[in-house]
Coordinates of C-alpha atoms and ligand atoms in Angstrom, one line a residue:
Chain A
M48 CA -18.6 -2.3 30.5
A49 CA -16.0 -3.0 27.4
K50 CA -13.0 -4.5 28.7
H51 CA -10.7 -1.4 27.7
A52 CA -11.5 2.5 27.5
T53 CA -11.3 3.5 24.4
P54 CA -12.0 7.6 24.1
M55 CA -9.8 8.1 21.1
L56 CA -11.3 5.0 19.2
D57 CA -14.8 6.5 20.5
Q58 CA -14.2 9.8 18.9
L59 CA -14.0 7.8 15.5
E60 CA -17.3 6.7 15.8
T61 CA -18.5 10.6 15.7
G62 CA -18.4 11.7 12.2
P63 CA -20.6 11.3 9.2
W64 CA -19.8 7.5 8.2
P65 CA -20.4 4.3 9.4
S66 CA -17.5 3.1 11.4
F67 CA -15.0 0.1 12.1
V68 CA -15.4 0.4 15.9
T69 CA -18.9 0.8 16.0
D70 CA -18.4 -2.9 14.3
I71 CA -16.1 -4.4 16.1
K72 CA -17.6 -3.4 19.2
R73 CA -21.0 -5.1 18.2
Q74 CA -18.9 -7.9 17.4
A75 CA -17.6 -7.8 20.7
E76 CA -20.8 -7.6 22.1
F77 CA -22.2 -10.5 20.0
R78 CA -19.1 -13.0 21.2
K79 CA -19.6 -11.9 25.1
K80 CA -23.7 -12.6 25.0
N81 CA -23.0 -15.6 22.9
Q82 CA -27.0 -17.0 22.4
E83 CA -25.9 -19.5 20.3
K84 CA -23.8 -20.9 22.9
M85 CA -21.0 -21.6 20.6
N86 CA -17.9 -23.1 22.5
Y87 CA -15.5 -20.9 21.0
Q88 CA -12.2 -21.8 19.7
I89 CA -10.2 -18.7 20.2
P90 CA -10.4 -16.6 22.9
V91 CA -13.5 -14.7 23.8
D92 CA -12.3 -11.1 23.8
V93 CA -10.5 -10.8 21.1
C94 CA -12.7 -8.2 19.3
E95 CA -12.4 -6.0 22.9
D96 CA -8.4 -6.6 22.9
L97 CA -8.2 -5.9 19.2
L98 CA -9.9 -2.4 20.3
G99 CA -7.6 -1.6 23.2
I100 CA -4.2 -2.7 21.4
L101 CA -5.7 0.3 18.3
E102 CA -6.5 2.4 21.4
L103 CA -3.0 2.0 22.8
S104 CA -1.1 2.5 19.6
F105 CA -2.7 6.2 19.2
K106 CA -2.2 7.0 22.4
Q107 CA 1.8 6.2 21.9
G108 CA 1.6 7.0 17.9
R109 CA 3.5 3.1 17.4
T110 CA 2.4 -0.2 16.4
H111 CA 2.6 -2.8 18.4
W112 CA 1.5 -5.5 15.1
K113 CA 4.8 -7.4 14.5
H114 CA 5.6 -7.8 10.8
G115 CA 4.8 -11.2 9.0
G116 CA 5.1 -14.7 9.6
I117 CA 6.0 -18.3 9.1
V118 CA 2.1 -19.4 10.0
G119 CA 0.4 -21.2 7.3
V120 CA -1.4 -25.0 5.7
F121 CA 0.5 -27.5 5.0
G122 CA 1.9 -27.2 1.4
Y123 CA 0.1 -23.1 0.7
G124 CA 2.7 -21.0 0.8
G125 CA 0.0 -18.3 0.6
G126 CA -3.9 -17.7 2.1
V127 CA -2.8 -17.1 5.3
I128 CA -0.7 -14.1 6.4
G129 CA 0.5 -14.4 10.2
R130 CA 0.2 -11.2 12.3
Y131 CA 1.5 -11.0 16.1
C132 CA 1.5 -8.8 18.9
D133 CA 3.7 -7.5 20.9
Q134 CA 1.7 -7.3 23.6
P135 CA 0.0 -10.4 24.4
E136 CA -0.1 -10.6 28.2
Q137 CA -2.0 -6.8 28.0
F138 CA -4.0 -8.4 25.4
P139 CA -4.3 -11.8 25.1
G140 CA -6.9 -12.0 22.8
V141 CA -5.1 -10.8 19.8
A142 CA -1.7 -12.4 20.1
H143 CA -2.2 -14.4 17.4
F144 CA -4.3 -12.4 14.6
H145 CA -3.9 -13.8 11.4
T146 CA -5.1 -13.4 8.3
M147 CA -7.1 -16.5 5.8
R148 CA -8.1 -15.1 2.6
V149 CA -10.4 -17.1 0.8
A150 CA -11.3 -17.6 -2.7
Q151 CA -14.9 -15.9 -3.4
P152 CA -17.5 -17.3 -5.7
A153 CA -16.8 -16.2 -9.2
G154 CA -19.3 -12.9 -10.0
K155 CA -19.6 -13.4 -6.0
F156 CA -22.6 -14.8 -5.9
Y157 CA -23.5 -16.4 -2.8
T158 CA -26.8 -18.0 -1.0
S159 CA -27.5 -16.9 2.2
S160 CA -26.8 -20.3 3.4
Y161 CA -23.7 -20.5 2.0
L162 CA -22.8 -17.1 3.6
R163 CA -24.4 -18.3 7.0
E164 CA -21.7 -21.3 6.2
L165 CA -19.0 -18.9 6.4
C166 CA -19.8 -17.2 9.2
D167 CA -20.7 -19.6 11.8
L168 CA -17.5 -21.4 10.8
W169 CA -15.2 -18.0 11.5
D170 CA -18.0 -17.5 14.7
F171 CA -16.6 -20.5 15.8
R172 CA -13.1 -20.5 14.9
G173 CA -12.3 -17.2 14.6
S174 CA -12.8 -13.8 15.2
G175 CA -15.8 -13.6 13.7
I176 CA -14.6 -10.1 11.8
T177 CA -14.8 -10.0 8.1
N178 CA -13.4 -7.8 5.0
M179 CA -15.6 -9.2 2.4
H180 CA -14.1 -8.0 -1.2
G181 CA -12.0 -5.0 -0.4
S182 CA -9.2 -4.2 -2.9
T183 CA -8.4 -8.1 -3.2
G184 CA -11.3 -9.3 -4.2
D185 CA -11.5 -12.1 -2.3
I186 CA -13.1 -12.9 1.3
I187 CA -10.9 -11.7 4.1
F188 CA -11.2 -13.4 8.0
L189 CA -9.1 -11.5 10.0
G190 CA -8.1 -13.1 13.6
T191 CA -7.3 -16.4 14.1
T192 CA -4.7 -18.7 16.1
T193 CA -2.1 -20.7 14.7
P194 CA -3.7 -23.8 16.1
Q195 CA -7.0 -23.2 13.7
L196 CA -5.8 -22.6 10.6
E197 CA -5.4 -26.4 9.5
E198 CA -9.1 -27.1 10.8
I199 CA -10.2 -23.5 9.0
F200 CA -8.6 -25.0 5.7
F201 CA -10.2 -28.4 6.3
E202 CA -13.5 -27.2 7.0
L203 CA -13.4 -24.6 3.5
T204 CA -11.8 -27.3 1.8
H205 CA -14.2 -30.8 2.3
R206 CA -17.6 -29.1 3.8
I207 CA -17.5 -25.9 2.3
N208 CA -16.1 -26.9 -1.7
Q209 CA -14.4 -23.2 -1.1
D210 CA -10.7 -22.6 -1.5
L211 CA -7.6 -20.3 0.4
G212 CA -7.3 -17.7 -2.1
G213 CA -3.7 -16.4 -2.8
S214 CA -1.2 -14.0 -1.0
G215 CA 2.4 -12.9 -0.6
S216 CA 4.4 -13.4 -4.0
N217 CA 2.1 -15.8 -5.9
L218 CA -1.0 -15.5 -8.2
R219 CA -3.4 -13.7 -6.3
T220 CA -7.1 -14.9 -5.8
P221 CA -8.2 -13.6 -9.4
S222 CA -11.3 -11.8 -9.3
D223 CA -13.9 -10.5 -12.0
C224 CA -17.2 -9.1 -12.5
V225 CA -21.1 -10.3 -12.9
G226 CA -20.3 -10.5 -16.5
Q227 CA -23.0 -12.2 -18.0
A228 CA -24.8 -13.2 -15.6
R229 CA -26.3 -10.4 -15.5
C230 CA -25.3 -7.5 -17.5
E231 CA -25.9 -6.9 -21.2
F232 CA -22.4 -5.2 -21.9
A233 CA -20.5 -8.2 -21.0
C234 CA -18.6 -9.2 -24.1
Y235 CA -17.1 -12.7 -22.4
D236 CA -17.9 -14.8 -20.0
T237 CA -15.8 -13.5 -17.4
Q238 CA -17.2 -15.5 -14.7
A239 CA -15.3 -19.3 -16.8
L240 CA -12.1 -17.2 -17.4
C241 CA -12.0 -16.6 -14.2
H242 CA -12.9 -19.8 -12.8
D243 CA -11.1 -21.8 -15.7
L244 CA -7.5 -19.5 -14.7
T245 CA -8.0 -20.0 -11.4
N246 CA -7.6 -23.9 -12.0
E247 CA -5.2 -23.6 -14.3
Y248 CA -2.9 -21.8 -12.9
Q249 CA -3.1 -23.5 -9.0
D250 CA 0.7 -24.3 -8.6
E251 CA 1.0 -20.6 -9.1
L252 CA -1.7 -19.4 -6.5
H253 CA -0.5 -22.2 -3.8
R254 CA 2.8 -22.1 -4.3
P255 CA 5.0 -18.7 -4.5
A256 CA 7.6 -18.2 -7.3
F257 CA 7.6 -15.3 -8.5
P258 CA 9.2 -11.7 -7.8
Y259 CA 5.9 -10.1 -5.9
K260 CA 2.6 -10.8 -6.2
F261 CA 0.8 -11.2 -9.5
K262 CA -3.2 -10.2 -10.2
F263 CA -5.3 -11.3 -12.8
K264 CA -8.5 -8.8 -12.8
F265 CA -11.4 -9.3 -16.0
D266 CA -14.3 -7.2 -16.7
G267 CA -17.0 -7.7 -19.8
C268 CA -16.7 -4.6 -21.2
P269 CA -14.4 -1.1 -20.8
N270 CA -17.0 -0.1 -18.0
C271 CA -14.1 -2.2 -16.0
C272 CA -16.6 -2.8 -12.9
V273 CA -13.3 -4.5 -11.1
A274 CA -11.1 -1.5 -12.2
S275 CA -9.3 -4.7 -13.7
I276 CA -7.4 -1.6 -15.3
A277 CA -6.4 0.2 -12.3
R278 CA -5.6 -2.8 -9.9
S279 CA -4.3 -5.8 -12.0
D280 CA -0.9 -6.6 -13.5
M281 CA -2.7 -8.5 -16.2
S282 CA -6.2 -6.9 -17.0
F283 CA -8.7 -8.8 -19.4
I284 CA -11.1 -6.3 -20.5
G285 CA -14.5 -7.5 -22.8
T286 CA -14.3 -5.4 -26.5
W287 CA -15.8 -6.3 -29.8
R288 CA -14.2 -5.5 -33.4
D289 CA -17.2 -4.8 -35.4
D290 CA -19.9 -2.1 -35.5
I291 CA -21.5 -0.7 -32.2
R292 CA -25.5 -2.4 -32.7
V293 CA -27.6 0.5 -33.9
D294 CA -31.3 0.8 -33.2
Q295 CA -32.7 4.0 -35.2
K296 CA -36.3 3.5 -33.7
A297 CA -34.7 3.0 -30.5
V298 CA -33.1 6.5 -31.0
A299 CA -35.7 9.0 -31.6
A300 CA -37.4 7.3 -28.7
Y301 CA -34.3 8.8 -26.3
V302 CA -34.7 12.1 -28.1
G303 CA -38.3 12.4 -27.6
G304 CA -38.0 11.4 -24.3
E305 CA -40.2 8.1 -23.7
L306 CA -36.9 6.5 -23.1
K307 CA -35.0 7.7 -19.8
A308 CA -31.1 8.1 -20.6
N309 CA -28.7 6.1 -18.1
A310 CA -31.9 4.0 -17.7
G311 CA -33.3 6.6 -15.5
A312 CA -30.1 6.3 -12.8
H313 CA -30.0 10.4 -13.2
S314 CA -33.4 11.1 -12.8
G315 CA -33.3 12.3 -9.4
R316 CA -32.6 16.0 -10.4
D317 CA -34.1 17.9 -13.1
W318 CA -31.7 17.9 -15.8
G319 CA -33.6 19.5 -18.3
K320 CA -34.7 17.8 -21.8
F321 CA -32.3 14.9 -22.7
D322 CA -29.5 16.5 -25.1
I323 CA -28.5 13.9 -27.3
Q324 CA -25.4 16.4 -29.2
K325 CA -24.3 17.6 -25.9
E326 CA -25.1 14.4 -23.8
V327 CA -23.8 11.8 -26.3
V328 CA -22.3 13.2 -29.1
G329 CA -20.6 15.7 -27.7
L330 CA -19.1 13.3 -25.1
C331 CA -17.8 11.3 -27.4
P332 CA -14.4 11.1 -26.5
T333 CA -12.6 10.0 -30.4
G334 CA -15.4 12.9 -31.5
C335 CA -16.5 9.6 -34.2
M336 CA -19.9 10.5 -33.6
R337 CA -22.9 12.8 -35.8
Y338 CA -26.8 13.0 -35.4
E339 CA -27.9 14.6 -38.7
G340 CA -31.7 14.7 -39.6
G341 CA -33.0 12.7 -36.5
K342 CA -29.9 9.7 -37.4
L343 CA -27.1 8.7 -35.4
E344 CA -24.2 7.7 -37.1
I345 CA -20.6 6.5 -36.1
N346 CA -17.7 5.7 -37.6
N347 CA -16.7 3.1 -35.5
R348 CA -13.1 2.7 -37.3
E349 CA -11.9 6.2 -34.6
C350 CA -14.7 4.6 -31.4
T351 CA -12.4 3.2 -28.9
R352 CA -14.8 1.7 -26.9
C353 CA -15.6 3.8 -24.3
M354 CA -18.7 2.7 -23.1
H355 CA -19.9 6.3 -23.0
C356 CA -22.3 7.0 -25.7
I357 CA -23.9 2.8 -24.9
N358 CA -24.5 4.2 -21.4
V359 CA -26.6 6.5 -21.6
M360 CA -28.7 5.1 -24.5
P361 CA -28.4 1.3 -23.7
R362 CA -31.8 0.2 -26.0
A363 CA -30.6 2.1 -28.8
L364 CA -27.2 1.1 -29.0
R365 CA -25.6 -2.5 -28.2
I366 CA -22.3 -4.2 -28.3
G367 CA -20.8 -5.6 -31.1
L368 CA -20.8 -9.3 -32.0
E369 CA -17.6 -10.3 -32.9
R370 CA -16.4 -10.5 -29.5
G371 CA -13.6 -10.8 -27.3
L372 CA -10.9 -8.9 -24.9
S373 CA -8.3 -7.0 -24.9
V374 CA -5.2 -7.2 -22.7
L375 CA -3.4 -4.9 -20.8
V376 CA -0.6 -5.1 -18.7
G377 CA 1.1 -3.6 -15.8
A378 CA -1.1 -1.6 -13.7
K379 CA -0.3 -1.4 -9.6
A380 CA -0.9 0.4 -6.8
P381 CA 2.1 2.7 -5.2
I382 CA 5.2 1.1 -3.4
L383 CA 8.2 1.9 -5.2
D384 CA 7.6 3.7 -8.1
G385 CA 3.7 5.1 -8.2
A386 CA 0.7 4.3 -9.4
Q387 CA 0.8 3.0 -12.4
M388 CA -2.1 2.3 -14.9
G389 CA -2.0 -0.8 -17.1
T390 CA -0.9 -0.5 -20.8
L391 CA -2.4 -2.1 -23.9
L392 CA -1.2 -4.9 -24.9
V393 CA -3.1 -7.5 -27.1
P394 CA -5.7 -5.4 -28.8
F395 CA -8.2 -8.5 -29.2
I396 CA -7.9 -12.1 -28.6
S397 CA -10.8 -14.3 -28.6
A398 CA -12.3 -15.2 -25.0
E399 CA -13.7 -18.5 -25.8
P400 CA -12.7 -21.9 -23.9
P401 CA -10.1 -23.6 -23.1
Y402 CA -8.5 -20.1 -23.4
S403 CA -5.2 -21.7 -24.7
E404 CA -4.0 -18.9 -27.0
L405 CA -4.7 -16.4 -24.1
K406 CA -2.4 -19.2 -22.4
E407 CA -0.2 -20.0 -24.4
T408 CA 0.9 -16.5 -26.1
V409 CA 0.2 -14.0 -23.0
I410 CA 0.4 -15.1 -19.9
E411 CA 3.3 -18.0 -19.6
P412 CA 5.4 -15.9 -22.1
I413 CA 5.2 -13.0 -20.0
W414 CA 5.9 -15.2 -16.5
D415 CA 8.6 -16.9 -18.0
W416 CA 10.2 -13.4 -18.6
W417 CA 9.1 -11.5 -15.5
M418 CA 10.5 -14.4 -13.1
E419 CA 13.7 -14.8 -14.9
E420 CA 14.6 -11.0 -15.1
G421 CA 12.4 -9.5 -12.4
K422 CA 13.7 -7.8 -9.1
N423 CA 12.9 -9.5 -5.5
R424 CA 9.1 -7.1 -5.2
E425 CA 9.3 -5.8 -8.5
R426 CA 5.8 -5.9 -10.4
L427 CA 5.3 -6.8 -13.7
G428 CA 4.8 -2.5 -14.8
E429 CA 8.1 -1.8 -13.3
L430 CA 9.8 -4.3 -15.0
I431 CA 8.2 -3.4 -18.1
K432 CA 9.6 -0.3 -17.3
R433 CA 13.0 -0.4 -16.8
Q434 CA 13.7 -3.3 -19.6
G435 CA 10.9 -0.9 -22.5
F436 CA 7.6 -2.0 -23.5
G437 CA 9.3 -3.0 -26.6
K438 CA 11.2 -5.8 -24.8
L439 CA 7.9 -7.2 -23.3
L440 CA 6.6 -7.2 -27.3
E441 CA 9.6 -9.2 -27.9
V442 CA 8.9 -12.0 -25.5
T443 CA 5.5 -12.4 -26.3
G444 CA 5.7 -11.5 -30.4
F445 CA 3.2 -9.5 -30.4
K446 CA 4.1 -6.3 -33.1
P447 CA 4.3 -2.8 -32.4
D448 CA 0.7 -1.4 -33.2
P449 CA -0.5 2.1 -32.7
R450 CA -3.4 1.3 -30.3
M451 CA -0.8 0.6 -27.8
V452 CA 0.9 4.5 -27.5
K453 CA -1.4 6.8 -26.0
E454 CA 0.1 9.9 -27.2
P455 CA 4.1 10.3 -28.0
R456 CA 6.5 11.5 -25.5
S457 CA 4.5 10.2 -22.3
N458 CA 4.2 6.3 -23.8
P459 CA 7.2 4.2 -24.1
Y460 CA 8.8 4.8 -27.7
I461 CA 9.4 1.2 -29.4
F462 CA 12.8 1.5 -31.0
W463 CA 14.1 -0.5 -34.2
K464 CA 17.2 -2.9 -34.0
E465 CA 20.1 -2.4 -36.6
E466 CA 18.6 -6.2 -37.8
E467 CA 15.6 -4.3 -38.8
V468 CA 16.7 -1.4 -40.9
E469 CA 17.5 -1.8 -44.5
G470 CA 21.1 -1.0 -44.3
G471 CA 22.2 -1.4 -40.6
W472 CA 23.6 1.2 -38.5
E473 CA 26.7 2.1 -41.0
R474 CA 26.7 4.2 -43.6
D475 CA 28.9 5.6 -46.3
I476 CA 30.6 8.5 -45.3
N477 CA 31.7 9.2 -48.6
E478 CA 28.7 8.8 -50.2
F479 CA 27.0 11.3 -47.2
R480 CA 29.7 14.1 -48.3
K481 CA 28.8 14.2 -51.7
H482 CA 25.7 15.8 -50.6
H483 CA 27.1 17.6 -47.6
Q484 CA 29.8 19.6 -46.9
R485 CA 31.6 19.0 -43.5
Chain B
M5 CA 19.8 -32.2 -11.3
E6 CA 19.3 -34.7 -8.6
Y7 CA 16.9 -33.8 -5.6
E8 CA 19.8 -34.6 -3.2
E9 CA 22.5 -32.6 -4.9
A10 CA 20.0 -29.9 -5.0
K11 CA 19.4 -30.0 -1.4
Q12 CA 22.7 -30.4 -0.4
K13 CA 22.8 -27.0 -2.4
I14 CA 20.0 -25.1 -1.2
V15 CA 20.9 -26.7 2.5
E16 CA 24.7 -25.6 2.4
G17 CA 24.1 -22.2 0.8
L18 CA 21.6 -21.5 3.1
T19 CA 23.0 -22.5 6.3
K20 CA 26.6 -20.5 5.4
K21 CA 24.4 -17.2 5.2
L22 CA 22.8 -17.7 8.5
K23 CA 24.9 -15.4 10.1
T24 CA 23.9 -12.6 8.3
K25 CA 20.1 -14.0 7.3
S26 CA 17.8 -16.5 7.7
K27 CA 14.9 -15.3 5.1
F28 CA 15.6 -16.0 1.5
Y29 CA 13.4 -14.7 -1.6
F30 CA 12.8 -17.4 -4.4
N31 CA 15.1 -16.3 -7.1
D32 CA 17.7 -16.5 -4.0
L33 CA 17.3 -19.9 -3.7
A34 CA 16.9 -20.7 -7.8
E35 CA 20.5 -18.8 -8.3
I36 CA 22.3 -20.8 -5.5
L37 CA 20.3 -24.2 -8.0
G38 CA 21.8 -22.2 -10.6
E39 CA 18.3 -23.1 -12.5
K40 CA 15.9 -21.3 -14.4
P41 CA 12.8 -20.4 -12.4
R42 CA 10.3 -23.4 -13.2
E43 CA 12.8 -25.5 -12.8
A44 CA 14.2 -24.1 -9.7
K45 CA 10.5 -24.3 -8.5
K46 CA 9.7 -28.3 -8.5
V47 CA 13.0 -28.9 -6.4
I48 CA 11.6 -26.1 -3.4
N49 CA 8.5 -27.0 -4.0
K50 CA 9.8 -30.6 -2.7
L51 CA 11.8 -29.0 0.3
V52 CA 8.4 -27.8 1.6
E53 CA 7.1 -30.6 1.2
E54 CA 10.1 -32.3 3.0
G55 CA 9.8 -29.8 5.6
V56 CA 13.7 -28.7 4.5
L57 CA 12.2 -25.1 3.6
E58 CA 9.7 -23.4 5.6
Y59 CA 7.8 -20.6 4.2
W60 CA 7.8 -16.7 6.0
S61 CA 5.2 -14.4 4.3
S62 CA 4.4 -10.1 4.9
G63 CA 1.2 -10.8 3.1
S64 CA 2.6 -9.0 0.1
T65 CA 5.8 -10.7 -0.4
S66 CA 6.8 -14.4 0.4
M67 CA 10.3 -15.8 1.3
Y68 CA 11.9 -19.0 2.3
G69 CA 14.2 -20.2 5.1
L70 CA 15.6 -23.4 6.8
T71 CA 12.7 -24.7 9.1
G72 CA 13.2 -24.0 12.5
T73 CA 16.1 -20.8 11.5
G74 CA 16.0 -17.1 12.3
K75 CA 14.7 -15.1 14.9
Q76 CA 10.7 -15.3 14.1
A77 CA 10.7 -18.8 14.9
A78 CA 12.4 -18.3 18.3
A79 CA 9.9 -15.4 19.9
E80 CA 7.1 -17.4 18.2
H81 CA 8.3 -19.9 20.6
E82 CA 7.0 -22.3 17.3
D83 CA 11.0 -24.0 16.6
Ligands
LIG99 C1 10.9 14.5 -40.1 C2 11.6 15.5 -39.5 C3 12.2 15.6 -38.0 C4 12.1 13.9 -37.2 C5 11.3 13.4 -37.5 C6 12.4 14.9 -35.7 C7 12.2 14.1 -35.0 C8 12.5 14.8 -33.1 C9 12.2 14.3 -32.2 C10 11.8 12.7 -32.3 C11 12.4 15.1 -31.0 C12 12.3 14.8 -29.5 C13 11.1 14.6 -28.9 C14 11.7 14.4 -27.2 O1 11.9 15.7 -26.8 O2 11.1 13.8 -27.0 C15 12.5 16.3 -31.5 C16 13.0 17.6 -30.9 C17 13.2 18.9 -31.4 N1 13.3 18.9 -32.8 FE1 12.7 17.8 -34.1 N2 12.3 16.4 -35.9 C18 12.3 16.7 -37.1 C19 12.6 18.1 -37.3 C20 12.7 19.2 -37.1 C21 13.1 20.3 -37.4 C22 13.6 21.0 -38.9 C23 13.1 21.2 -36.9 C24 13.8 22.2 -36.6 C25 14.5 23.7 -37.4 C26 13.1 20.2 -35.2 C27 13.4 21.2 -34.5 C28 12.7 20.7 -32.8 C29 13.2 21.4 -31.8 C30 13.9 22.4 -31.1 C31 13.3 20.4 -31.0 C32 13.4 20.0 -29.7 C33 11.9 20.1 -28.6 C34 11.3 20.0 -27.5 O3 12.4 19.1 -27.2 O4 10.5 20.4 -26.7 N3 13.0 19.3 -35.6 N4 12.2 16.3 -33.2
LIG100 C1 0.4 1.3 11.0 C2 0.2 -0.1 10.3 C3 0.3 -0.7 9.1 C4 0.9 -0.1 7.8 C5 1.7 0.9 7.6 C6 0.7 -1.0 7.0 C7 1.4 -0.9 5.9 C8 1.1 -2.2 4.7 C9 2.4 -2.2 3.5 C10 2.6 -1.1 3.2 C11 1.6 -3.3 2.8 C12 1.9 -3.9 1.5 C13 0.4 -3.4 0.6 C14 1.1 -4.0 -0.3 O1 2.3 -4.7 -0.3 O2 0.1 -3.3 -1.8 C15 0.5 -4.3 3.5 C16 0.1 -5.4 3.4 C17 -0.5 -6.1 4.6 N1 -1.3 -5.7 5.7 FE1 -0.5 -4.3 6.4 N2 0.3 -2.1 7.4 C18 -0.2 -2.4 8.4 C19 -1.2 -2.9 9.3 C20 -1.2 -4.3 9.2 C21 -2.5 -4.8 10.4 C22 -2.8 -4.3 11.7 C23 -2.0 -5.8 9.6 C24 -3.6 -6.5 10.2 C25 -3.5 -7.2 11.7 C26 -1.9 -5.9 8.2 C27 -2.6 -6.4 7.3 C28 -2.0 -6.6 6.5 C29 -1.8 -7.7 5.2 C30 -3.3 -9.1 5.4 C31 -1.6 -7.3 4.4 C32 -1.4 -8.0 2.7 C33 -1.9 -7.0 1.4 C34 -1.3 -7.7 0.3 O3 -0.4 -7.9 -0.1 O4 -2.4 -8.2 -0.4 N3 -1.8 -4.6 8.1 N4 0.6 -3.7 4.9
LIG101 S1 -17.6 -4.6 -16.5 FE1 -18.8 -4.4 -18.2 S2 -19.7 -6.1 -18.4 FE2 -18.9 -6.2 -16.6 S3 -20.5 -6.1 -14.6 FE3 -19.3 -3.6 -15.4 S4 -20.7 -2.9 -17.1 FE4 -21.0 -5.4 -17.2
LIG102 S1 -18.2 4.0 -27.4 FE1 -17.0 5.7 -26.7 S2 -15.9 6.3 -28.5 FE2 -17.2 4.8 -29.2 S3 -18.6 5.3 -30.3 FE3 -19.5 5.5 -28.2 S4 -18.7 7.1 -27.1 FE4 -17.6 7.5 -29.2

């Protein structure tokens, strides 16, 4: 018998999708049985009380969670998020229910024994409920008590060789796509850059001094598997500046049907014969391709590296050889001003270690500007909107470039300053009147 | 600025405001110190390390307060 009756939560399990209610009930059962005879450090019925308090909230239409807290581990201003409930007598198991953020391995490579270690630690000292790689990208441990925090931190850092991630007004746990480890489209080593910047900016990760959160995300190519363009204040997207490499023989093999388009990914239904004109050339967003007389041509100057043609015919088309990355800035999910995508700031920059150019000409000048000018709880994207893209160019020293403009009107105008214009704003009115009547 | 002088400024500045609020943004502290954020951060880190200040976090935003002050600490029996 469950500790609390939860008819409203039970109803959530009846839909077509797997339900978190089912997962938490299973974990509640697991803790009660305790087959491994674990000496639980937090209440055994934490999961049942979690379900109970949620049911109560549903019934009353009000939350029983307080907001925020002073808890943390010594010297760190992030990585732990205090959560307390305001019904501790009724639900003692969740009187404290703190969240811990744990840095994930770059590229999310795990061994099963490492995963088991993480889970054992969390069963022992926490609720056992995890949220792996949600929109933060990191490992999230949900629900423990204040006395456990330092213990868990010690185990993580001394035994499991892992650090806490970022929360609050910090650099958040940087997050990357699998990159060159598995993916032929990767234009730079995302894991190396993610790891390097994580180590370089430890102080920014653990000691909050920013106006608000700041996220780095790394995508090896414009396919954007970690959606850096939509989810990070600074997004690093792999690109190339020479030409797409074309293997005409392989093009012919796609046309002839010997090679399957999209590596066979859409073969579940009969879409008919592969039509290169319709499915590749016709879908190129810049119209820069031509297929004539059995030959595929690309006007690389116009190509925006959207990846479409390469995704469809990966054996025939490959990323260029002169590789680096583009930096986009200012994406955020809605809080104050609505959702916003990243804006291109650096069209191409080297992605070779030690990444000095990236750190010194992009990351640090932007932080200096935002730390000084940003209002409390203002994201970088909002500051760019408030002070203008031109101001961002000024603080970084990059020159305005047509590639920064998506389209007139929806994209910020970049204004000239008086000293940049010959003759300034003043004119000789007498000279003017010689040509124009009043 | 000398550390002791900075500490005094922060403690005085925050104590004065205690009647109305107990949690402050990083920028409020930098302003009290009259320093740019990067300089202010060095002192503020040290004040946390020494237990003069403590962090408070909503999860998405971080703030600072004099250790043990404010409603939260009392309500959570942690002062
Ligand atoms: C080189 C010449 C010109 C330049 C650089 C120019 C530039 C502009 C700009 C920057 C705007 C503002 C767009 C906005 O609303 O954000 C504008 C609006 C407008 N211009 Fe011109 N313009 C030029 C010539 C002309 C001429 C010759 C006419 C008419 C005979 C004209 C009629 C208009 C009108 C009616 C608008 C308002 C349109 C609207 O807001 O929808 N423009 N122009
Ligand atoms: C009705 C209930 C809740 C609402 C409306 C709510 C709303 C929010 C909002 C608006 C944010 C800020 C997100 C952002 O800055 O992007 C946030 C952050 C957060 N909330 Fe909640 N929340 C609720 C319940 C909870 C509960 C019950 C927990 C944990 C027990 C929780 C844990 C968190 C955490 C860990 C964050 C930080 C996420 C981050 O900034 O990375 N929330 N919440
Ligand atoms: S973002 Fe590009 S490089 Fe990274 S995994 Fe996805 S397709 Fe591969
Ligand atoms: S990558 Fe995109 S823009 Fe470039 S040629 Fe291929 S389809 Fe066209």
